[in-house]
C-alpha cells in the first residue's frame, strides 16, 4: 500500500473515531461549515448511513436568493444524499417542489406529498398569503415506516395482539404555526427560515426508531438536531454558514467537531483506493437516560415508551 493511501486510511479512521466519540458523548455531531456536496461525500466515504435525512435547502424564492439551475441543483443534492439514507424529506414551496415529482432519482421513490399548514404568515404583498410549505417524503423501496411511533398505549397493545384493524398513521397535513413574532418565541434563534421542532419531529418519528440516525446537511439553526435529541435519536448536522453553525452550537450546547482540512475540500483524490468500511454506531448516547439496551447491527434498541 502506498504512503498516500496509508495516510488517507489513517485520516478516515481517525475521523470515524472522532464522530463516534461525539455521537456517544452528545448524541449529536455538528460538522464544521461545509457545502452539502462535500459533507455528503465525506459521510459516504466514512461508511455512514442514516435512516432519515432532512433536506431543507433555500427555496429559490425569498431568503437565499434564486438560481436558474435550481431543479438540476437539487437533483444533484438528492443524488448525493441517496446512498446515505433510507428516507429523505425534501422541503420547498409547492409551486417549486412540483418540478421534482417526475425526476426523483431512483432508488428513491415518492412516498407522500406532505403539507405543513400555518395560518400566521405575515405578508407584504398583494395577493395570496402563503399558508403552506411542502415536504416530499422520499424513500427507498424497503425503508421502514415507523407508524407505531404515532400510536397511543391502547393502540400499541391492540397492534401487538393483531387486533388493530386500521393503523391510524399521522395525517399528511401537519398543522403548526410558523415561528414568528411571539409564536414559538422560546425556540426562535434568529435564523431567517427556521422550522418549528414540532414539524421536523413528525418526520423523524416516521423515519426512525429510537437510537437510529438522522442527517441534516443544510441544517440552519440545528432544528433537526434538537428534534432528534428530544426523541432519543442520534444526529449529524452541518450547514455551509459559519453564523448558522455557531447558532446550532449555542442552541444544542455542543461544539462542532474538528475535521482534517484534507476532508473539507475535494476528497475524492485522497480517497482513491480506500476500501469501504461500515461505520459502527455507538452503543451509548451520553445524553439519554439509562435503560437502553444494545441491539443488533450495533444500533441501540430502546424499550418503546
Ligand atoms: C431553509 S434553511 C434550513 C433551516 C433549518 N431547517 C432550520 O430549521 O433551521 C437552508 C439552510 O441551507 C444552508 N445552505 C445553503 N446552501 C448550502 C450548501 N451548499 N451546503 C450546505 N448548506 C447550505 C443555508 O445556510 C441555510 O441555513
PDB file of N, CA, C and O and ligand atoms in Angstrom, residues 34-37 56-59 73 191 193-195 200 216-223 238-241 244 251, ligand 1:
ATOM      1  N   UNK A  34     -19.626  23.429   5.866  1.00  0.00           N
ATOM      2  CA  UNK A  34     -19.216  22.765   4.615  1.00  0.00           C
ATOM      3  C   UNK A  34     -20.353  22.765   3.620  1.00  0.00           C
ATOM      4  O   UNK A  34     -21.530  22.730   4.017  1.00  0.00           O
ATOM      5  N   UNK A  35     -20.019  22.747   2.367  1.00  0.00           N
ATOM      6  CA  UNK A  35     -21.012  22.593   1.307  1.00  0.00           C
ATOM      7  C   UNK A  35     -21.636  21.194   1.422  1.00  0.00           C
ATOM      8  O   UNK A  35     -20.929  20.216   1.705  1.00  0.00           O
ATOM      9  N   UNK A  36     -22.927  21.107   1.171  1.00  0.00           N
ATOM     10  CA  UNK A  36     -23.636  19.825   1.300  1.00  0.00           C
ATOM     11  C   UNK A  36     -23.031  18.734   0.398  1.00  0.00           C
ATOM     12  O   UNK A  36     -23.016  17.559   0.754  1.00  0.00           O
ATOM     13  N   UNK A  37     -22.488  19.145  -0.743  1.00  0.00           N
ATOM     14  CA  UNK A  37     -21.943  18.119  -1.643  1.00  0.00           C
ATOM     15  C   UNK A  37     -20.619  17.571  -1.103  1.00  0.00           C
ATOM     16  O   UNK A  37     -20.247  16.432  -1.395  1.00  0.00           O
ATOM     17  N   UNK A  56     -33.502  20.544   3.750  1.00  0.00           N
ATOM     18  CA  UNK A  56     -34.276  21.792   3.765  1.00  0.00           C
ATOM     19  C   UNK A  56     -33.404  22.922   3.198  1.00  0.00           C
ATOM     20  O   UNK A  56     -32.849  23.730   3.942  1.00  0.00           O
ATOM     21  N   UNK A  57     -33.261  22.940   1.861  1.00  0.00           N
ATOM     22  CA  UNK A  57     -32.391  23.958   1.240  1.00  0.00           C
ATOM     23  C   UNK A  57     -33.112  25.296   1.155  1.00  0.00           C
ATOM     24  O   UNK A  57     -34.300  25.385   1.458  1.00  0.00           O
ATOM     25  N   UNK A  58     -32.407  26.343   0.741  1.00  0.00           N
ATOM     26  CA  UNK A  58     -33.106  27.582   0.403  1.00  0.00           C
ATOM     27  C   UNK A  58     -34.110  27.257  -0.692  1.00  0.00           C
ATOM     28  O   UNK A  58     -33.915  26.300  -1.456  1.00  0.00           O
ATOM     29  N   UNK A  59     -35.131  28.102  -0.823  1.00  0.00           N
ATOM     30  CA  UNK A  59     -36.309  27.675  -1.596  1.00  0.00           C
ATOM     31  C   UNK A  59     -36.395  28.193  -3.021  1.00  0.00           C
ATOM     32  O   UNK A  59     -37.388  28.013  -3.697  1.00  0.00           O
ATOM     33  N   UNK A  73     -29.839  21.554  -9.623  1.00  0.00           N
ATOM     34  CA  UNK A  73     -29.017  21.600  -8.407  1.00  0.00           C
ATOM     35  C   UNK A  73     -29.590  20.694  -7.316  1.00  0.00           C
ATOM     36  O   UNK A  73     -28.887  19.879  -6.723  1.00  0.00           O
ATOM     37  N   UNK A 191     -32.444  32.594  13.053  1.00  0.00           N
ATOM     38  CA  UNK A 191     -32.272  32.080  11.680  1.00  0.00           C
ATOM     39  C   UNK A 191     -33.503  32.491  10.870  1.00  0.00           C
ATOM     40  O   UNK A 191     -34.635  32.342  11.352  1.00  0.00           O
ATOM     41  N   UNK A 193     -35.099  31.258   8.476  1.00  0.00           N
ATOM     42  CA  UNK A 193     -36.004  30.266   7.892  1.00  0.00           C
ATOM     43  C   UNK A 193     -36.107  29.021   8.776  1.00  0.00           C
ATOM     44  O   UNK A 193     -36.190  27.906   8.272  1.00  0.00           O
ATOM     45  N   UNK A 194     -36.130  29.262  10.046  1.00  0.00           N
ATOM     46  CA  UNK A 194     -36.121  28.144  10.987  1.00  0.00           C
ATOM     47  C   UNK A 194     -37.478  27.451  11.054  1.00  0.00           C
ATOM     48  O   UNK A 194     -38.515  28.111  11.122  1.00  0.00           O
ATOM     49  N   UNK A 195     -37.471  26.112  11.033  1.00  0.00           N
ATOM     50  CA  UNK A 195     -38.718  25.342  11.139  1.00  0.00           C
ATOM     51  C   UNK A 195     -39.008  25.055  12.615  1.00  0.00           C
ATOM     52  O   UNK A 195     -38.078  24.868  13.397  1.00  0.00           O
ATOM     53  N   UNK A 200     -40.529  19.140  12.344  1.00  0.00           N
ATOM     54  CA  UNK A 200     -39.438  18.220  11.968  1.00  0.00           C
ATOM     55  C   UNK A 200     -39.555  16.902  12.741  1.00  0.00           C
ATOM     56  O   UNK A 200     -39.259  15.821  12.222  1.00  0.00           O
ATOM     57  N   UNK A 216     -28.821  15.937   8.671  1.00  0.00           N
ATOM     58  CA  UNK A 216     -29.305  17.181   8.078  1.00  0.00           C
ATOM     59  C   UNK A 216     -28.079  17.985   7.697  1.00  0.00           C
ATOM     60  O   UNK A 216     -27.365  18.511   8.555  1.00  0.00           O
ATOM     61  N   UNK A 217     -27.802  18.055   6.401  1.00  0.00           N
ATOM     62  CA  UNK A 217     -26.553  18.682   5.949  1.00  0.00           C
ATOM     63  C   UNK A 217     -26.787  20.085   5.399  1.00  0.00           C
ATOM     64  O   UNK A 217     -25.907  20.667   4.765  1.00  0.00           O
ATOM     65  N   UNK A 218     -28.000  20.607   5.602  1.00  0.00           N
ATOM     66  CA  UNK A 218     -28.305  22.021   5.338  1.00  0.00           C
ATOM     67  C   UNK A 218     -29.109  22.468   6.552  1.00  0.00           C
ATOM     68  O   UNK A 218     -30.270  22.866   6.448  1.00  0.00           O
ATOM     69  N   UNK A 219     -28.483  22.378   7.702  1.00  0.00           N
ATOM     70  CA  UNK A 219     -29.224  22.284   8.963  1.00  0.00           C
ATOM     71  C   UNK A 219     -29.628  23.607   9.586  1.00  0.00           C
ATOM     72  O   UNK A 219     -30.302  23.616  10.620  1.00  0.00           O
ATOM     73  N   UNK A 220     -29.214  24.738   9.024  1.00  0.00           N
ATOM     74  CA  UNK A 220     -29.616  26.032   9.563  1.00  0.00           C
ATOM     75  C   UNK A 220     -29.333  26.130  11.053  1.00  0.00           C
ATOM     76  O   UNK A 220     -28.211  25.906  11.510  1.00  0.00           O
ATOM     77  N   UNK A 221     -30.388  26.416  11.813  1.00  0.00           N
ATOM     78  CA  UNK A 221     -30.228  26.621  13.254  1.00  0.00           C
ATOM     79  C   UNK A 221     -30.184  25.315  14.041  1.00  0.00           C
ATOM     80  O   UNK A 221     -30.223  25.332  15.273  1.00  0.00           O
ATOM     81  N   UNK A 222     -30.155  24.181  13.344  1.00  0.00           N
ATOM     82  CA  UNK A 222     -29.991  22.900  14.044  1.00  0.00           C
ATOM     83  C   UNK A 222     -31.286  22.285  14.541  1.00  0.00           C
ATOM     84  O   UNK A 222     -31.284  21.471  15.462  1.00  0.00           O
ATOM     85  N   UNK A 223     -32.408  22.630  13.892  1.00  0.00           N
ATOM     86  CA  UNK A 223     -33.709  22.109  14.339  1.00  0.00           C
ATOM     87  C   UNK A 223     -33.755  20.579  14.320  1.00  0.00           C
ATOM     88  O   UNK A 223     -34.307  19.960  15.231  1.00  0.00           O
ATOM     89  N   UNK A 238     -24.922  19.719   9.667  1.00  0.00           N
ATOM     90  CA  UNK A 238     -23.893  20.560   9.052  1.00  0.00           C
ATOM     91  C   UNK A 238     -24.587  21.660   8.242  1.00  0.00           C
ATOM     92  O   UNK A 238     -25.680  21.436   7.704  1.00  0.00           O
ATOM     93  N   UNK A 239     -23.980  22.818   8.178  1.00  0.00           N
ATOM     94  CA  UNK A 239     -24.506  23.910   7.356  1.00  0.00           C
ATOM     95  C   UNK A 239     -23.312  24.633   6.745  1.00  0.00           C
ATOM     96  O   UNK A 239     -22.224  24.645   7.325  1.00  0.00           O
ATOM     97  N   UNK A 240     -23.509  25.232   5.605  1.00  0.00           N
ATOM     98  CA  UNK A 240     -22.390  25.905   4.939  1.00  0.00           C
ATOM     99  C   UNK A 240     -21.991  27.198   5.662  1.00  0.00           C
ATOM    100  O   UNK A 240     -20.874  27.686   5.523  1.00  0.00           O
ATOM    101  N   UNK A 241     -22.918  27.747   6.458  1.00  0.00           N
ATOM    102  CA  UNK A 241     -22.679  29.067   7.051  1.00  0.00           C
ATOM    103  C   UNK A 241     -22.045  28.974   8.443  1.00  0.00           C
ATOM    104  O   UNK A 241     -22.505  28.213   9.300  1.00  0.00           O
ATOM    105  N   UNK A 244     -24.657  30.235  11.098  1.00  0.00           N
ATOM    106  CA  UNK A 244     -25.704  29.286  11.499  1.00  0.00           C
ATOM    107  C   UNK A 244     -25.104  28.089  12.252  1.00  0.00           C
ATOM    108  O   UNK A 244     -25.759  27.501  13.113  1.00  0.00           O
ATOM    109  N   UNK A 251     -27.475  26.584  20.497  1.00  0.00           N
ATOM    110  CA  UNK A 251     -28.790  26.017  20.772  1.00  0.00           C
ATOM    111  C   UNK A 251     -28.689  24.612  21.378  1.00  0.00           C
ATOM    112  O   UNK A 251     -29.403  24.271  22.308  1.00  0.00           O
TER     113      UNK A 251
HETATM  114  C1  LIG B   1     -34.131  26.730   4.810  1.00  0.00           C
HETATM  115  S1  LIG B   1     -32.670  26.894   5.672  1.00  0.00           S
HETATM  116  C2  LIG B   1     -32.696  25.494   6.781  1.00  0.00           C
HETATM  117  C3  LIG B   1     -33.438  25.806   8.038  1.00  0.00           C
HETATM  118  C4  LIG B   1     -33.397  24.690   9.060  1.00  0.00           C
HETATM  119  N1  LIG B   1     -34.217  23.585   8.646  1.00  0.00           N
HETATM  120  C5  LIG B   1     -33.853  25.172  10.426  1.00  0.00           C
HETATM  121  O1  LIG B   1     -34.932  24.775  10.888  1.00  0.00           O
HETATM  122  O2  LIG B   1     -33.139  25.990  10.995  1.00  0.00           O
HETATM  123  C6  LIG B   1     -31.488  26.419   4.477  1.00  0.00           C
HETATM  124  C7  LIG B   1     -30.079  26.310   5.012  1.00  0.00           C
HETATM  125  O3  LIG B   1     -29.258  25.755   3.978  1.00  0.00           O
HETATM  126  C8  LIG B   1     -27.959  26.267   4.146  1.00  0.00           C
HETATM  127  N2  LIG B   1     -27.250  26.078   2.872  1.00  0.00           N
HETATM  128  C9  LIG B   1     -27.442  26.749   1.715  1.00  0.00           C
HETATM  129  N3  LIG B   1     -26.611  26.283   0.752  1.00  0.00           N
HETATM  130  C10 LIG B   1     -25.893  25.292   1.315  1.00  0.00           C
HETATM  131  C11 LIG B   1     -24.897  24.410   0.829  1.00  0.00           C
HETATM  132  N4  LIG B   1     -24.478  24.463  -0.430  1.00  0.00           N
HETATM  133  N5  LIG B   1     -24.390  23.494   1.680  1.00  0.00           N
HETATM  134  C12 LIG B   1     -24.815  23.430   2.979  1.00  0.00           C
HETATM  135  N6  LIG B   1     -25.753  24.243   3.491  1.00  0.00           N
HETATM  136  C13 LIG B   1     -26.300  25.159   2.675  1.00  0.00           C
HETATM  137  C14 LIG B   1     -28.190  27.725   4.493  1.00  0.00           C
HETATM  138  O4  LIG B   1     -27.069  28.294   5.127  1.00  0.00           O
HETATM  139  C15 LIG B   1     -29.440  27.646   5.369  1.00  0.00           C
HETATM  140  O5  LIG B   1     -29.116  27.673   6.742  1.00  0.00           O
END
